[in-house]
Amino acid sequence: MMKYEISHNFIPKESKPTVPVDTKFQEQNKALQDENNKYLSTIEAYERKIDEMQEELFHKENELNEALNKITSLEDSIKNFEDLKNDLDKVDHFKVETNTLSKKITTLNEENMVLKDELASSKQHIQTLYLMLLILAVL
């Protein structure tokens, strides 16, 4: 057998004070934890909805940008079509002027033919008068 020396400076181990467990506080704590869990799940649901709404907003912004690009493209097309319409109006105006000038040319050609005939007739008349003058001069 071994002999242990005994120390006379023995300090007893501190004991934990026993807290009376009150069931009322436990029930309140349980109720508060349940309420907290309910609020946490509600917050998570709202966060999911917010994420979904942000994603939907992102898609809507993309659609809006595409629509704005399409509107810009259509406005450019409209401007091009208006320019083409103006060009067509000018071409139509030129056609009308061309037709008018063609009619004037035709009229002037007819007058020219008439004047050529009159000139030929006048030349023939003048030759006849010269011939008569020559005959009179000989007589």
Short mmCIF file of C-alpha atoms in Angstrom, two decimals:
data_model
loop_
_atom_site.label_atom_id
_atom_site.label_comp_id
_atom_site.label_asym_id
_atom_site.label_seq_id
_atom_site.Cartn_x
_atom_site.Cartn_y
_atom_site.Cartn_z
CA MET A 1 0.00 0.00 0.00
CA MET A 2 1.05 3.42 -0.77
CA LYS A 3 0.79 6.22 1.48
CA TYR A 4 -0.30 9.61 0.22
CA GLU A 5 0.48 12.72 1.93
CA ILE A 6 -2.55 14.66 2.86
CA SER A 7 -2.59 18.29 2.21
CA HIS A 8 -4.21 20.45 4.85
CA ASN A 9 -4.80 23.27 2.39
CA PHE A 10 -7.83 21.64 0.93
CA ILE A 11 -10.21 23.99 -0.85
CA PRO A 12 -13.51 22.43 -1.63
CA LYS A 13 -14.58 22.42 -5.23
CA GLU A 14 -16.93 25.19 -6.04
CA SER A 15 -20.34 23.90 -6.77
CA LYS A 16 -22.57 25.38 -9.39
CA PRO A 17 -25.58 27.04 -8.02
CA THR A 18 -28.65 25.25 -9.09
CA VAL A 19 -31.04 27.42 -10.99
CA PRO A 20 -34.58 26.47 -10.55
CA VAL A 21 -35.94 25.59 -13.95
CA ASP A 22 -39.08 27.41 -14.43
CA THR A 23 -41.43 25.86 -16.94
CA LYS A 24 -43.13 29.19 -17.55
CA PHE A 25 -39.88 30.69 -18.89
CA GLN A 26 -39.22 27.62 -20.98
CA GLU A 27 -42.67 27.89 -22.54
CA GLN A 28 -42.15 31.61 -23.25
CA ASN A 29 -38.73 30.86 -24.69
CA LYS A 30 -40.20 28.10 -26.86
CA ALA A 31 -42.99 30.42 -28.04
CA LEU A 32 -40.48 33.17 -28.84
CA GLN A 33 -38.25 30.72 -30.72
CA ASP A 34 -41.24 29.50 -32.72
CA GLU A 35 -42.22 33.08 -33.50
CA ASN A 36 -38.60 33.86 -34.43
CA ASN A 37 -38.49 30.81 -36.74
CA LYS A 38 -41.77 31.92 -38.32
CA TYR A 39 -40.38 35.41 -38.93
CA LEU A 40 -37.14 33.96 -40.33
CA SER A 41 -39.09 31.78 -42.76
CA THR A 42 -41.20 34.81 -43.75
CA ILE A 43 -38.01 36.82 -44.30
CA GLU A 44 -36.56 34.02 -46.44
CA ALA A 45 -39.78 33.90 -48.48
CA TYR A 46 -39.62 37.67 -49.01
CA GLU A 47 -35.94 37.43 -49.96
CA ARG A 48 -36.81 34.77 -52.55
CA LYS A 49 -39.60 36.99 -53.88
CA ILE A 50 -37.19 39.94 -54.02
CA ASP A 51 -34.66 37.82 -55.92
CA GLU A 52 -37.37 36.69 -58.35
CA MET A 53 -38.56 40.28 -58.78
CA GLN A 54 -35.00 41.48 -59.38
CA GLU A 55 -34.52 38.79 -62.01
CA GLU A 56 -37.85 39.71 -63.60
CA LEU A 57 -36.84 43.39 -63.49
CA PHE A 58 -33.57 42.50 -65.22
CA HIS A 59 -35.47 40.66 -67.97
CA LYS A 60 -37.95 43.54 -68.32
CA GLU A 61 -35.09 46.03 -68.60
CA ASN A 62 -33.57 43.88 -71.35
CA GLU A 63 -36.93 43.76 -73.12
CA LEU A 64 -37.24 47.53 -72.74
CA ASN A 65 -33.77 48.06 -74.23
CA GLU A 66 -34.64 45.74 -77.13
CA ALA A 67 -37.90 47.64 -77.67
CA LEU A 68 -36.08 50.99 -77.59
CA ASN A 69 -33.56 49.68 -80.12
CA LYS A 70 -36.41 48.46 -82.31
CA ILE A 71 -38.17 51.83 -82.03
CA THR A 72 -34.96 53.62 -83.01
CA SER A 73 -34.53 51.27 -85.95
CA LEU A 74 -38.13 51.82 -87.04
CA GLU A 75 -37.75 55.59 -86.73
CA ASP A 76 -34.66 55.37 -88.95
CA SER A 77 -36.62 53.25 -91.42
CA ILE A 78 -39.47 55.78 -91.40
CA LYS A 79 -36.99 58.58 -92.08
CA ASN A 80 -35.50 56.57 -94.95
CA PHE A 81 -38.98 55.92 -96.36
CA GLU A 82 -39.83 59.61 -96.06
CA ASP A 83 -36.63 60.46 -97.94
CA LEU A 84 -37.54 57.89 -100.60
CA LYS A 85 -41.06 59.33 -100.81
CA ASN A 86 -39.61 62.81 -101.28
CA ASP A 87 -37.33 61.45 -104.00
CA LEU A 88 -40.31 59.76 -105.68
CA ASP A 89 -42.25 63.03 -105.50
CA LYS A 90 -39.32 64.78 -107.18
CA VAL A 91 -39.18 62.06 -109.85
CA ASP A 92 -42.92 62.44 -110.44
CA HIS A 93 -42.45 66.20 -110.73
CA PHE A 94 -39.63 65.64 -113.23
CA LYS A 95 -41.86 63.25 -115.20
CA VAL A 96 -44.57 65.90 -115.39
CA GLU A 97 -42.02 68.49 -116.49
CA THR A 98 -40.58 66.05 -119.04
CA ASN A 99 -44.04 65.36 -120.45
CA THR A 100 -44.77 69.09 -120.61
CA LEU A 101 -41.46 69.76 -122.35
CA SER A 102 -42.08 66.85 -124.74
CA LYS A 103 -45.44 68.36 -125.66
CA LYS A 104 -43.79 71.75 -126.18
CA ILE A 105 -41.11 70.13 -128.36
CA THR A 106 -43.80 68.42 -130.41
CA THR A 107 -45.66 71.71 -130.78
CA LEU A 108 -42.46 73.53 -131.73
CA ASN A 109 -41.59 70.80 -134.26
CA GLU A 110 -45.03 71.23 -135.84
CA GLU A 111 -44.56 75.02 -135.93
CA ASN A 112 -41.09 74.50 -137.40
CA MET A 113 -42.55 72.31 -140.16
CA VAL A 114 -45.22 74.93 -140.86
CA LEU A 115 -42.59 77.67 -140.95
CA LYS A 116 -40.36 75.56 -143.23
CA ASP A 117 -43.31 75.10 -145.58
CA GLU A 118 -44.04 78.83 -145.46
CA LEU A 119 -40.35 79.59 -146.08
CA ALA A 120 -40.26 77.22 -149.05
CA SER A 121 -43.44 78.80 -150.35
CA SER A 122 -41.97 82.29 -149.83
CA LYS A 123 -38.78 81.28 -151.66
CA GLN A 124 -40.83 79.95 -154.53
CA HIS A 125 -42.91 83.14 -154.56
CA ILE A 126 -39.73 85.27 -154.50
CA GLN A 127 -38.27 83.28 -157.41
CA THR A 128 -41.48 83.80 -159.28
CA LEU A 129 -41.27 87.54 -158.57
CA TYR A 130 -37.60 87.61 -159.73
CA LEU A 131 -38.61 85.83 -162.87
CA MET A 132 -41.38 88.36 -163.47
CA LEU A 133 -38.99 91.21 -162.73
CA LEU A 134 -36.50 89.75 -165.18
CA ILE A 135 -39.19 89.43 -167.83
CA LEU A 136 -40.27 93.02 -167.21
CA ALA A 137 -36.68 94.18 -167.31
CA VAL A 138 -36.18 92.47 -170.65
CA LEU A 139 -39.27 94.06 -172.06
#
